[in-house]
Structures are given as C-alpha cells and as structure tokens.
Coordinates of C-alpha atoms in Angstrom, one line a residue:
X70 CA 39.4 139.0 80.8
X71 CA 38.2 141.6 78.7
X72 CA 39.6 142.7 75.6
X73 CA 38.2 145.5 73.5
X74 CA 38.3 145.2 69.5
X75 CA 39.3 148.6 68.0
X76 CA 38.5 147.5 64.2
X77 CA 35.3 146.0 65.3
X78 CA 32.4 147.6 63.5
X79 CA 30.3 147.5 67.2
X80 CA 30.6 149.7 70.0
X81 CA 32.4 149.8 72.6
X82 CA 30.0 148.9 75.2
X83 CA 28.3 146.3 72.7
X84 CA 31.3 144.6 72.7
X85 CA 31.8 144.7 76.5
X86 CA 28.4 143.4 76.6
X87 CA 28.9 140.1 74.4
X88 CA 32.2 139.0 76.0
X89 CA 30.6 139.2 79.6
X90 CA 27.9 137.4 78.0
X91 CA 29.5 134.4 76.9
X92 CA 32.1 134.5 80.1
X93 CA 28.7 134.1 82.0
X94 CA 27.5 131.7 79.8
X95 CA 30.3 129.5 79.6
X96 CA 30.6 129.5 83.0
X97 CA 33.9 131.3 83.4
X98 CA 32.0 133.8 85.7
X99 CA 29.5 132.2 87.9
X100 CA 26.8 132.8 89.8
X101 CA 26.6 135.4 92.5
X102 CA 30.3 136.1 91.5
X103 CA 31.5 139.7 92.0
X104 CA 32.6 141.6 88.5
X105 CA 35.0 144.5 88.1
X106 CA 34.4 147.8 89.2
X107 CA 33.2 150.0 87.0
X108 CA 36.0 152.4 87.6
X109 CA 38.4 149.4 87.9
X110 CA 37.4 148.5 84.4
X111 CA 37.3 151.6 83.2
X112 CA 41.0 151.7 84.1
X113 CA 42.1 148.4 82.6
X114 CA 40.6 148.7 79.4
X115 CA 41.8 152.8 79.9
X116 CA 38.4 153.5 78.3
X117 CA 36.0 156.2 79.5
X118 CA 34.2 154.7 83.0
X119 CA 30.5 156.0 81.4
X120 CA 30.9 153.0 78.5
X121 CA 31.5 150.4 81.2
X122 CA 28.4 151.8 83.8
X123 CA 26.2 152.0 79.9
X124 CA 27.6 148.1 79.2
X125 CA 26.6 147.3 82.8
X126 CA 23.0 148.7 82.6
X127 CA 22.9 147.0 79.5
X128 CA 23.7 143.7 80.9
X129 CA 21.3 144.0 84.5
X130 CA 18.5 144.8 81.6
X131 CA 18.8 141.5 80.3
X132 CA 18.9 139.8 83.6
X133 CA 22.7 138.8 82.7
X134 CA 24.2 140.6 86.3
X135 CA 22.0 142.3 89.5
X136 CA 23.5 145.3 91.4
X137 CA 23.7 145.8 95.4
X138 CA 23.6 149.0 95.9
X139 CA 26.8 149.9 98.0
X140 CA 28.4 146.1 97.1
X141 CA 28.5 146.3 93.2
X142 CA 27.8 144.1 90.4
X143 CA 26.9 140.4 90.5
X144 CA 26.6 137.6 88.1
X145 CA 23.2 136.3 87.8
X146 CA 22.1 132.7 87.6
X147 CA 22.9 131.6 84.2
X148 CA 20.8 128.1 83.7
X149 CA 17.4 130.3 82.2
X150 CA 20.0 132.2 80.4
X151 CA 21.5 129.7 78.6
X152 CA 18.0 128.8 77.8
X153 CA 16.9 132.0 76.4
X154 CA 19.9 132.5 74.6
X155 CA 19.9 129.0 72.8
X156 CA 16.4 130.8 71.6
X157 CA 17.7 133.3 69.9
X158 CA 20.6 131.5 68.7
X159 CA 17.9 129.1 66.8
X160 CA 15.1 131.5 65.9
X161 CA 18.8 133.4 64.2
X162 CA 19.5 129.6 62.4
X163 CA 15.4 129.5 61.3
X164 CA 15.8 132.7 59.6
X165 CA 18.8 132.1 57.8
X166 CA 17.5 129.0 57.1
X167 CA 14.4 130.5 55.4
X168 CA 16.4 133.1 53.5
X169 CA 18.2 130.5 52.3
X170 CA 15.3 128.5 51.2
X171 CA 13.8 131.6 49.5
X172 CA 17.2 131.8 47.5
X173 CA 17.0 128.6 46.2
X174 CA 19.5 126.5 48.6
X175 CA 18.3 123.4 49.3
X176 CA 17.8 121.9 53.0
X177 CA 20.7 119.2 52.2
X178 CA 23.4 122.3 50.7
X179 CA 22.9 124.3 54.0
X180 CA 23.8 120.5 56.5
X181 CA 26.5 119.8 54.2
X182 CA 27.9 123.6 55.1
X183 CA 27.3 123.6 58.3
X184 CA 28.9 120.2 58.8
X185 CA 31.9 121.6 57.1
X186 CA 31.5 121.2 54.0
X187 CA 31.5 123.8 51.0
X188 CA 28.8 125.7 49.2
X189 CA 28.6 124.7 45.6
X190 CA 29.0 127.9 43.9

C-alpha cells in the first residue's frame, strides 16, 4: 500500500503523508475505513513507529483521517477534500503560470506544453 522512497529529497513522514493523501483521494481508501496501526505500519515499512504516529497527526490536522480513541484511525469524508485540494492544485498552476508570464512565455507556449507538446528553447 505504502511504499517509502529512500532517494526522495522529502521525509519520511512527508512522504507517508502524500501517498495516504492521494489513496484517500482517489478513493482507494474510503470513508470511515479503518487504516494501519501505527505499530503495524511501523513494522511493514520497518521504520521507527514515532514517523508513522508524526505522519498520522499530520494527516488528522488536515482533516484527511479522525482518531477514536481506543479504535484507531479512520478515513475521513473525502468529497470537501477533493475540493480543497483541487484549490491548491490550481492556485500551484496560477503561480507558475504567472512566473512564467513574468519570464516572457507566452499564454499559448505554456497550453501547447501542457497539452504535450515541447517548449521552444
């Protein structure tokens, strides 16, 4: 489910953040689903079970999972996440968009990349 990227620039627990991020997001974990265990995951990824409990406080700050106390973690209702996170995805795009713009590509060089197509060097 999880798999941890040793030559990634990112920590640990960042890492362990984004990919339960997008498993929620894309639906592979849904709502009100338990997750692992943070000793269970702790064990699986054989990784230190303080990075998983840091990834999971991480995660219940941003609304992505809710713990009951005794049960463990849950997945929280993603719709208004998907929401918030297509926000940031496009207030990312607008300002790459702008620093684009402020280096002199034009509106039509930065479509034709993103549609595929190459930057003209």
């Amino acid at each position: 489910m999880i798999h941890i990227d040793y030559r990634d620039t990112r920590p640990i627990y960042e890492q362990i953040v984004d990919k339960f991020k997008m498993l929620i997001l894309r639906g592979v974990l849904c709502p009100d689903e338990k997750i692992p265990s943070v000793r269970n995951l702790a064990v699986e990824l054989s990784i230190n079970p303080n990075t998983i409990q840091r990834a999971y406080a991480e995660l219940e700050r941003q609304g992505y999972i809710y713990t009951v106390k005794g049960k463990g973690n849950f997945v929280s209702d993603s719709s208004q996440l998907l929401a918030g996170y297509r926000e940031e995805i496009f207030a990312e795009l607008k300002s790459i968009c702008n620093a684009a713009t402020d280096a002199g590509i034009t509106r039509e060089e930065l479509v034709r990349y993103i549609k595929g197509g190459e930057a003209d060097d």
